[in-house]
mmCIF file of C-alpha atoms in Angstrom:
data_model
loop_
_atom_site.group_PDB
_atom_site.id
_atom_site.type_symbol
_atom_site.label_atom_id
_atom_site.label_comp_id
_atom_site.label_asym_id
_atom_site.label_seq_id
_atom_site.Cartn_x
_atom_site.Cartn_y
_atom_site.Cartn_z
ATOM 1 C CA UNK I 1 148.449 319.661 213.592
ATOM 2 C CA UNK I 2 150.410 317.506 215.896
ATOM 3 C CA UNK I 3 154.491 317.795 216.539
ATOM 4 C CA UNK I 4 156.335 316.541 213.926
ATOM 5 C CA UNK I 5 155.883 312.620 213.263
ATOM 6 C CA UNK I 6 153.417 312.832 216.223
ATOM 7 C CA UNK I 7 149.356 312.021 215.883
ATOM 8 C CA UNK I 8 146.622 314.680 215.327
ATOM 9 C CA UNK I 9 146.142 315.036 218.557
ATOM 10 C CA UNK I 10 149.884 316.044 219.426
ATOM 11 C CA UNK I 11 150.656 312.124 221.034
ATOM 12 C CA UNK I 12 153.894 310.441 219.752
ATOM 13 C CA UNK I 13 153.982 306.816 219.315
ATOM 14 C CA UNK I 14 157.064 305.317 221.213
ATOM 15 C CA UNK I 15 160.320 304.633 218.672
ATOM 16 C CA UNK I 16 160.283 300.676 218.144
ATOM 17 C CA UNK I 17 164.296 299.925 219.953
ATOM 18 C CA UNK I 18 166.001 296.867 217.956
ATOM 19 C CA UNK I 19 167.533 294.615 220.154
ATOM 20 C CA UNK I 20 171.243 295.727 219.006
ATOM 21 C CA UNK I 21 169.938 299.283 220.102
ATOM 22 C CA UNK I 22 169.652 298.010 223.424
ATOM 23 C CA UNK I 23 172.526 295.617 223.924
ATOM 24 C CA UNK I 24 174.926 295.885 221.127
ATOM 25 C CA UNK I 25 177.278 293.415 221.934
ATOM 26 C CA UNK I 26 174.873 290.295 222.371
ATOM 27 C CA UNK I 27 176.029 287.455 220.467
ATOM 28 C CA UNK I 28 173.352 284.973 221.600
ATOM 29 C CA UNK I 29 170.328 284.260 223.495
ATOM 30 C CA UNK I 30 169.358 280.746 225.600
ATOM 31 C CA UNK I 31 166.553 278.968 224.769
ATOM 32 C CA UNK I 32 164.785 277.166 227.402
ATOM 33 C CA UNK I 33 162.038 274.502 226.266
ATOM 34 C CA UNK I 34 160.862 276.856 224.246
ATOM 35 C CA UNK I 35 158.413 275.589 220.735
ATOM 36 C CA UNK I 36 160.825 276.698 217.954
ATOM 37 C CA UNK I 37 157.516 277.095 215.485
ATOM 38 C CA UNK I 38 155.678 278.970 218.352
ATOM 39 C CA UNK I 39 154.585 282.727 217.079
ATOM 40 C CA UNK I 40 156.820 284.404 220.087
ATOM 41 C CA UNK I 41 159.889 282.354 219.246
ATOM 42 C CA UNK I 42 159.482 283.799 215.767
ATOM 43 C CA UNK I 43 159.114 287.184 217.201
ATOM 44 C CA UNK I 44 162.282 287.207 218.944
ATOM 45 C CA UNK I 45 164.395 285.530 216.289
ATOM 46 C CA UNK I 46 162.729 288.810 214.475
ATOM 47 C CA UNK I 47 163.736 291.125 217.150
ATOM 48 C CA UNK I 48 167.192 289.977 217.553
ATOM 49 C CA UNK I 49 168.024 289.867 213.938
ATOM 50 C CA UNK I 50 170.206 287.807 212.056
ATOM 51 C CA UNK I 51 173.789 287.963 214.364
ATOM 52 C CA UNK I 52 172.263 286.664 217.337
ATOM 53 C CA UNK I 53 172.530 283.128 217.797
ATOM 54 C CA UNK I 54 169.938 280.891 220.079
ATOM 55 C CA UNK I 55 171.352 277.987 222.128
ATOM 56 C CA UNK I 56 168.640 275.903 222.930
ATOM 57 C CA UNK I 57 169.219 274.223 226.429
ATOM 58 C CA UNK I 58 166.945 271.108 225.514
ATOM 59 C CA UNK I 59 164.387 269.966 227.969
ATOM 60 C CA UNK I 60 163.846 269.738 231.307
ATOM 61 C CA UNK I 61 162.233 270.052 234.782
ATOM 62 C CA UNK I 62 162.746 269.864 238.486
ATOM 63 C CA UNK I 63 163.802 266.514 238.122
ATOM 64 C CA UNK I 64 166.722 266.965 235.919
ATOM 65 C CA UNK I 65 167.648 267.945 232.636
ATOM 66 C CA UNK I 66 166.950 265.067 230.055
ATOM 67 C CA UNK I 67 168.534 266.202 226.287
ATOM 68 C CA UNK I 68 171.151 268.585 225.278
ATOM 69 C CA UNK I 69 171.690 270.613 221.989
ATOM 70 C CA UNK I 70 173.591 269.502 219.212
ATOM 71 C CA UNK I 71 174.400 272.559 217.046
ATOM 72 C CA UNK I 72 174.148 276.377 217.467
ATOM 73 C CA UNK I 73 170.641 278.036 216.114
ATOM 74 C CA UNK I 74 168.940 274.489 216.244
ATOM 75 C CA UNK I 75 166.167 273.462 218.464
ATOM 76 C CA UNK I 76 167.237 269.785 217.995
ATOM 77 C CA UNK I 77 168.128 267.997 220.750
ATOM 78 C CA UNK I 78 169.421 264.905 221.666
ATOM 79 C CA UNK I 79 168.334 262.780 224.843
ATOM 80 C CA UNK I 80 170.522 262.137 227.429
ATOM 81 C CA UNK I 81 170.682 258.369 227.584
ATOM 82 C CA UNK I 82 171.901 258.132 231.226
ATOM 83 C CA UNK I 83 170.564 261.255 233.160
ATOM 84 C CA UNK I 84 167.040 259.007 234.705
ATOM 85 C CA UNK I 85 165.305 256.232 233.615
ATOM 86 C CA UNK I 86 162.848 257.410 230.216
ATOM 87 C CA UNK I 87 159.281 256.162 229.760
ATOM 88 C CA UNK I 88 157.375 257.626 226.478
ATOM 89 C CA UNK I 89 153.870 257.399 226.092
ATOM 90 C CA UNK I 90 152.317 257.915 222.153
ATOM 91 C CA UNK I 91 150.821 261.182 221.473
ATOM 92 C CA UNK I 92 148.353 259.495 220.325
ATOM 93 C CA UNK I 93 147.476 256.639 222.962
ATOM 94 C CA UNK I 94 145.244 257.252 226.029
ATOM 95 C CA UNK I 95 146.532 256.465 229.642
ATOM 96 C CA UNK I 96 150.014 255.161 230.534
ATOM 97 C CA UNK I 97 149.563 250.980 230.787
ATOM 98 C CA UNK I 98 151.840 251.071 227.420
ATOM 99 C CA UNK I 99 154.995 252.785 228.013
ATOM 100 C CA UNK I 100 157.816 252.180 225.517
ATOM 101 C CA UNK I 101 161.631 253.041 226.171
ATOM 102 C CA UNK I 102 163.977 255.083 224.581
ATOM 103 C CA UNK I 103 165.213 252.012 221.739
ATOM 104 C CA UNK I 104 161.409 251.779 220.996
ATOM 105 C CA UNK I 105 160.672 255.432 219.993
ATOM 106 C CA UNK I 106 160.298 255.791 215.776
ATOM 107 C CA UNK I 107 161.161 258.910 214.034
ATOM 108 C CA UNK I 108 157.784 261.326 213.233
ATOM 109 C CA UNK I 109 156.058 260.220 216.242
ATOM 110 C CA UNK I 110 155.104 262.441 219.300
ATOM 111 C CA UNK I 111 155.589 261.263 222.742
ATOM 112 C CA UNK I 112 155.043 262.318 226.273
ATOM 113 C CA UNK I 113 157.819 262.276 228.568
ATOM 114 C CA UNK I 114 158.072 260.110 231.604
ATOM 115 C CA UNK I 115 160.438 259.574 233.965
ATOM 116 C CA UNK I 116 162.137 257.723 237.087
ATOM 117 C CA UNK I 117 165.002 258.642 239.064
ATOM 118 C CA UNK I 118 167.916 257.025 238.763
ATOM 119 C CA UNK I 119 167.456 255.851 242.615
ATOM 120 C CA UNK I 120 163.607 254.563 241.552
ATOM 121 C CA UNK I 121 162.609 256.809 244.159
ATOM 122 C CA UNK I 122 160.381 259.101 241.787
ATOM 123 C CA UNK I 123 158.379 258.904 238.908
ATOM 124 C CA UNK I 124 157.720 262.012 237.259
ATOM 125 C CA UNK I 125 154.971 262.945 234.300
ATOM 126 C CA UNK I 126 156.919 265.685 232.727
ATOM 127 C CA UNK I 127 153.325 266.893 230.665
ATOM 128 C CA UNK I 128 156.240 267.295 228.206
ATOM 129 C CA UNK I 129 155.802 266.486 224.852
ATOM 130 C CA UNK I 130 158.198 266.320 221.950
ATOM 131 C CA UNK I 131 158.532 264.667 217.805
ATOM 132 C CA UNK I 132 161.770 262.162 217.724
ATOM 133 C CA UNK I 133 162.963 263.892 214.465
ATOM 134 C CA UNK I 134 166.020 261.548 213.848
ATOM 135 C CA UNK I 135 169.001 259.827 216.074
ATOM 136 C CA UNK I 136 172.710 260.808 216.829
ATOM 137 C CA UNK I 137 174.087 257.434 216.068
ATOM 138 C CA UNK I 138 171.595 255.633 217.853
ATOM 139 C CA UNK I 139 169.896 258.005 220.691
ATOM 140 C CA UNK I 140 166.854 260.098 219.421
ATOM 141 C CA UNK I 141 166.869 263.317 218.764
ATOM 142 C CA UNK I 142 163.691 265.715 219.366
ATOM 143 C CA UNK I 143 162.350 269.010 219.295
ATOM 144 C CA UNK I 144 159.383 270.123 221.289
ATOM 145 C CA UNK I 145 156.206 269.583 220.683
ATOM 146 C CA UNK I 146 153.345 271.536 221.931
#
């Protein structure tokens, strides 16, 4: 027989450590361009428990950042009209000859991000992809998309 609450063969599995066990005080966690559906987003909302709050930081890249969050615990974010110059290309659509700009993009579709400095200097395919899930008043709002 094995030590109390230990295997068979005298092994104890490790004690599974809630998040609060480790740092009690934390009140909330940042969310960087992170899939809120994704399987290890749901794992740490899990692990964290249900007084932890996520900020989601909205999305970006070496370029700049190009939305911010709206509310607490929401992976909805809203672009940031004057932060580059935006290009979207359809989820859907092949190649980038059709680009539409931000007061063409319709709520439910996917697009990939694409974007100039505000200079012109660069042009940037963020590989980023996100669903336009409604507007605050009349700039899209958008979670990712993966």
């Amino acid at each position: 027989m094995g030590t109390s609450g230990g295997h068979a063969d005298g092994s104890r599995r490790p004690q599974r450590v809630g998040i609060e066990q480790l740092w009690p005080a934390l009140h909330c966690v940042l969310v960087y361009d992170v899939d809120h559906l994704s399987a290890s987003f749901e794992l740490l909302r899990t692990y964290c428990g249900s007084d932890v709050h996520f900020v989601f930081t909205g999305i970006g890249s070496p370029v700049g950042t190009f939305s911010a969050p709206l509310n607490l615990d929401d992976p909805q974010t809203v672009l940031i009209p004057d932060s580059v110059f935006y290009e979207f290309k359809p989820k859907d659509v092949r190649g980038y000859s059709r680009l539409l700009t931000l007061d063409q993009l319709e709520i439910g579709r996917s697009y990939e991000l694409v974007v100039t400095t505000l200079s012109g200097l660069y042009r940037y395919k963020t590989k980023k992809t996100f669903l336009v899930v409604g507007r605050y008043h009349d700039t899209p709002t958008v979670i990712m998309d993966k």
